[in-house]
Every structure is written in C-alpha cells, then in structure tokens.
Amino acid sequence: MRYKSSWASAQAAQAPSDDETFVGLTGAQIFRELMHKHNVDTIFGHPGGASLPIFDHALGKDEFTLILARHEQGAGHMAEGYARATGKPGIVLVSSGAGATNTITPIMDAFMDGTPLIVFTDQVTASSKGTDDARECDIIGISSACTKWNVMVKDVGELPRRINEAFEIATSGRPGPVLVDLPKDVSAAVLEGIPDSMPRISLRQKQKANLFHKTRLGSPETPDFAEIADMINRAERPVIYAGQGIMQSPLDGPGVLKELAEKANIPVTTSLQGLGAFDERSPLSLNMLGMHGSAYANYAMQSADLILALGARFDDRVTMRIDAFAPEARRAEREGRGGIVHFEISPKNMHKVIQPTVSVLGDVAENLANVVPHVQHRAREPWLEQISEWKSKHPFLLESVDTDEKVLKPQQVLAELDRQLLEIQARDPQQEVFFTTGVGSHQMHAAQFITWTKPRQWISSGGAGTMGFGLPAAIGAKVARPNAIVIDVDGDASYSMTGMELITAVEFKVGVKILLLQNDFQGMVKNWQDLFYDQRYSGTAMFNPRFDALAGSMRAKGLYCRAQSELAASIEAFLAYDEGPVLLEVFVDKDTLVLPMVPGGLPLHEMVLEPPPHGQQT
C-alpha cells in the first residue's frame, strides 16, 4: 500500500494557524516541525559544516531516529530500503559538495524504480553562491536529470512551502526522488512574517498530466470499463503482466489483482520489481518474465491474445526484441479480438516503448477495480493445460549437484533458504520476511528460487542495476520493519562496494542478515563472457577477503559454509541468530549460469534453457 501523502493526508492541508506557529523559528526549527507534520520518524544521513544548523537544532533532541551512514551513497540506499518496505518516503539529509554528489547514485536508482525519496542537501550561504566557495556545488544542475523535481530554497519564508511540495511530488503519481537544497544561511535565519505553505507545483504537474492524456476513462458506469471487461471475457489466452505499480496504489492493488485473476481465471506473470504482487504459490502464477524469467512466462506472453499490463513499463529486459514482442496479441488486435491493455499512472510511460491497444491513465488499482465487476469466469482449459505443460517441461534449472563435497550451487543454497523460511512462516504466519539484493547473478537466482508471496518483500535495484544496493537497503528495511526477518542476498563483487555499512548496522543494532554467495567473480558479467566472449575473463575475477572474518572485525557475527553437508545447519544457524547483524559466507560454483536467458537482440521466446557444452559459445 502506497504512503498516502497527497497534501490532504500529510496533515489535511496546513491551516493558516499552523503557518503562524513558524514565526520566530529558525529554518532548522521549521524543518524539524515539518518533519513531524509529515510523520517522519527516521532520517538517514551524514553531517557536514553546512548542515550543522539542522543537525544541531532539528536532530539533536532525539525526536527522530538518525542513522549515520558511513557514506552518503549508503544513506541514500538505506532510505530507499525504508521507502520500499513501507511505501513512505525515505528521508536523506547530507551536507554540501561531495556529500551532496555522493547521493546521485541512489537518487538515480530511485528515479528509475519509482521509489519515493526526499533528499535534503545543505549548501553554502546564498551570498557565496557562484564564488567557488569551499564545498560549493551546483547540485540542482547535477540532479536535474534524475529527480522528479528539485529546488534551492532562497529564503526562509518559502521553506515551509518547498518542503510540503517535496512530500507531495515524491509520493504522488508515479513515486520518485526529489531534492531540496538548503543554503546554510536559510537554515540559520529566523522567520519574521507568516509564510504561505500551500504546495503549488503539484497543481501544475496535474495540468501537465492532463495534456499528455485527454481520454482518461470515466466512472464505472461508462462503457469504457465494460469494453475492457468484454475483451477479457472474449479472450482465449489472456495473461496479466503485473509491475510494481500495482503495489503503489493507496488501494489494495494486489488484492484487486488477485480478485481479477481468480474471477476470470487468468495466469499472472510479474516484472522483476513486481515480485510479490501475486502469490507464487497460486496455480495461476507464472513467476517472473523477461531475460532471466521463467520459460513458461515468456512463452505465455508470446502466445497470449490479450495482455493486461498493470503498472509496468515494458522495459527492455521484458520486451527483448520489440518488433517480435507479443505477436499473438498483435494479431488479435488486428482481428479485433484482443491486444494489449496498459493500465499506468505515469503519462511518460504511456506509449513510450509499446503502443497498446487501449491505454488507461490513472491509479492502476482504482481503474482495475472498475473493470472487475464486469468480468465473467471462464474455464480456459486449453490455455491453462498448455501453460501447465510448459511448467512441467521448463522449470527453473536447479542443476544437479556435483558429488564433490565442496561444490555448492547458488540455486541449491537459495532453495534451502526458501524451504526453511517457508517452514518458519508456516509456524508463524505473521512473521514478515523481506529480501534485498545486490546486482548480478545472485540477484536473478534469488528472483527465481525464492517463493514470493507478499507485496514489498522484494527490494532490489532494477532499472539502474546498482551494485552495492543490497546491504544499505537491508538496513533501511530493517529499521522500518524491526520485527521482520530482513535478508540481503548478495554477491562478493556487489557487497564489496558498500560493505563498510555493516558497521552502521552494528552501531545502531540493526539486525540484518547477509547471505553472501561468494565465487571470486563478478558472476553475471562472467556469464556473458562464458556465453559470448569465448571465456575471456577480462576484469571480472575478484580478489576477496574472508568476508566472515571481516564481519567479525566489525563486531558482527560471521559464519562460513563451503560443504554441502553443512548447508542446512548453516542456514538454520543464520536464521536463528538474533543478537545483531550476521553474515553467512557461502562459497559457490563460479561456473553456474543464470538460466533461462534471452540473448540480446532475440525475441522473448528464443531462450537459452540449458548450459551449452563445455567451452562452446551460444
């Protein structure tokens, strides 16, 4: 469920009497008051000289949980993890200069993945701007390409409005990052007049959205929703393609999705970021689709006569070769009996990659709920039988385990982790479990071999592919959900980029769990070198420490597993440890490929399903 800020719910529109209470306060004190009004409980950041007024007056009174990251990039990813686990915006506060530029990677990551993030950067005094003062930085210019909106506050009188606008914009429409630059003299200045705190930018954005799409569907009584339902009722081979957008509605998007799928008997596949939107234990689940998705999901998308895309943006890892994408849906469209129906809240994502037969702009769950009453149940036996055959013939590949006691396959490790977690949840159905990942082969194996059952339990970098995302995002998620089991499934190369944040978890007693699949390689890149570059391993071999020992040096618990006979007991100990952060390093086979795989330039259904003969390229 998405955080419902929209100015009305973030404090039901600030009354003039509230504005008057700001008179006589410094900018830093106004910042503190507005964080309270927007129900902020946690701030991730790192101080510097320009940010001292806020850290001193606003954050020095133990009114908020302040997580001091070891690097500003880590603070940004922590805030992303917090936002993804809760639906609330993640809050970051950093200083000027390099402190601000270090947040660009998480800002870009949040922009690509639709994560609500509000980054407050501090700045040299307004009078010093343009003089190349120490730590001066044009963070507004630098961040313009990767934020929904950014602004420098030039006067303390506009500070309330700018902060309110930041919350409104970050959480409305398709969520995303915003940046507010706060000069040191604005933070220190005292407000003398009554400010106008009502957001204005959001009104202009709504006007712009209407210009993009003038044919938004009306009420449930209009024929538009009934027409879509009629397309569903007539379809012989429909598929639902659900993205993250179905989980970001203030309504219960996954609940509406479940109702539609079960009522109309429609198989459901999800994007990488849509994992958890639909319970994969359902017989209607097709798991994830795309480059490393299930073969049966890819075959179903290519064979479907009707595709319902729900809050998904048809990225290149899903469509693969665009001119060969969804050929049967295109045929059905030409014959007037099907096609592609795209439900999407962002005008920018409409018609960007795929030209749908019908486009429905607005809140995905709200519009979908208007379709459900008109939908009829159909058996669709031939279609479901075909899908069942594909599932039996092409399951995710769990390679046979070598008889060598020291060889562990990453799929084997994740399957055992999944088995034990499902047992824990069977004993305690209220136990929440969240996963974060780095980026690479471990990420794809986790997507394939963990059973995704609940919304928001998958927290990973998708569009940007940010290595180093996993650990800090896990810290943010665990801070947000302290009673949940939060596991970072990571690889050695990805973990190495932000591994120093483990000491942050130790300091603040954030009991994250890191499952480190160690193979002394950048695994995903090595996969490509194996398949397409004649096994020329240029720049991908890793020289690593003993990560379990390194964790111990940071006063976290370090565990190590190298043998098959140790695996079940090692994971059991890993899950049972509850005295703080714990890292389990598992040495896995370096030659295991992530399959299926759709090579670049090929249609979605032309997959590599099995490892090629040793030494042979694809």
XYZ file of N, CA and C in Angstrom, residues 2-3 5-7 116 148 165-176 202 205-206 345:
69
model
N 0.589 2.190 -0.889
C 1.433 3.367 -1.012
C 1.167 4.352 0.117
N 2.227 5.034 0.560
C 2.107 6.114 1.536
C 1.193 7.171 0.954
N 0.403 10.540 1.014
C 0.753 11.871 1.451
C -0.238 12.851 0.886
N -0.347 12.860 -0.498
C -1.060 13.888 -1.212
C -1.371 14.965 -0.213
N -1.180 16.138 -0.432
C -1.143 17.165 0.605
C -2.265 16.989 1.601
N 9.831 6.603 -3.648
C 9.700 7.948 -3.067
C 10.875 8.262 -2.150
N 12.377 13.888 -9.914
C 11.076 14.363 -10.378
C 11.003 15.877 -10.292
N 5.857 20.819 -0.787
C 5.850 20.421 -2.196
C 6.700 19.170 -2.412
N 7.819 19.086 -1.705
C 8.689 17.920 -1.855
C 7.945 16.639 -1.480
N 7.234 16.646 -0.369
C 6.481 15.450 0.034
C 5.360 15.147 -0.954
N 4.679 16.180 -1.426
C 3.580 15.976 -2.369
C 4.084 15.353 -3.670
N 5.160 15.873 -4.207
C 5.642 15.418 -5.508
C 6.290 14.034 -5.406
N 7.040 13.788 -4.342
C 7.718 12.492 -4.195
C 6.738 11.342 -4.104
N 5.543 11.589 -3.560
C 4.613 10.499 -3.275
C 3.389 10.472 -4.176
N 3.223 11.456 -5.047
C 2.043 11.483 -5.917
C 2.388 10.907 -7.288
N 1.350 10.474 -8.026
C 1.586 9.880 -9.337
C 2.510 8.686 -9.211
N 3.430 8.548 -10.165
C 4.481 7.538 -10.003
C 5.487 8.088 -9.013
N 5.687 7.432 -7.860
C 6.610 7.978 -6.860
C 8.018 8.141 -7.422
N 8.805 8.957 -6.757
C 10.171 9.164 -7.220
C 10.926 10.102 -6.308
N 2.502 20.898 -7.533
C 1.712 19.714 -7.851
C 0.523 20.055 -8.733
N 1.777 20.196 -12.200
C 2.072 18.854 -12.701
C 0.796 18.132 -13.133
N -0.288 18.313 -12.395
C -1.547 17.672 -12.765
C -2.075 18.241 -14.083
N -0.121 4.887 -14.309
C -0.379 6.178 -13.675
C 0.485 7.296 -14.249
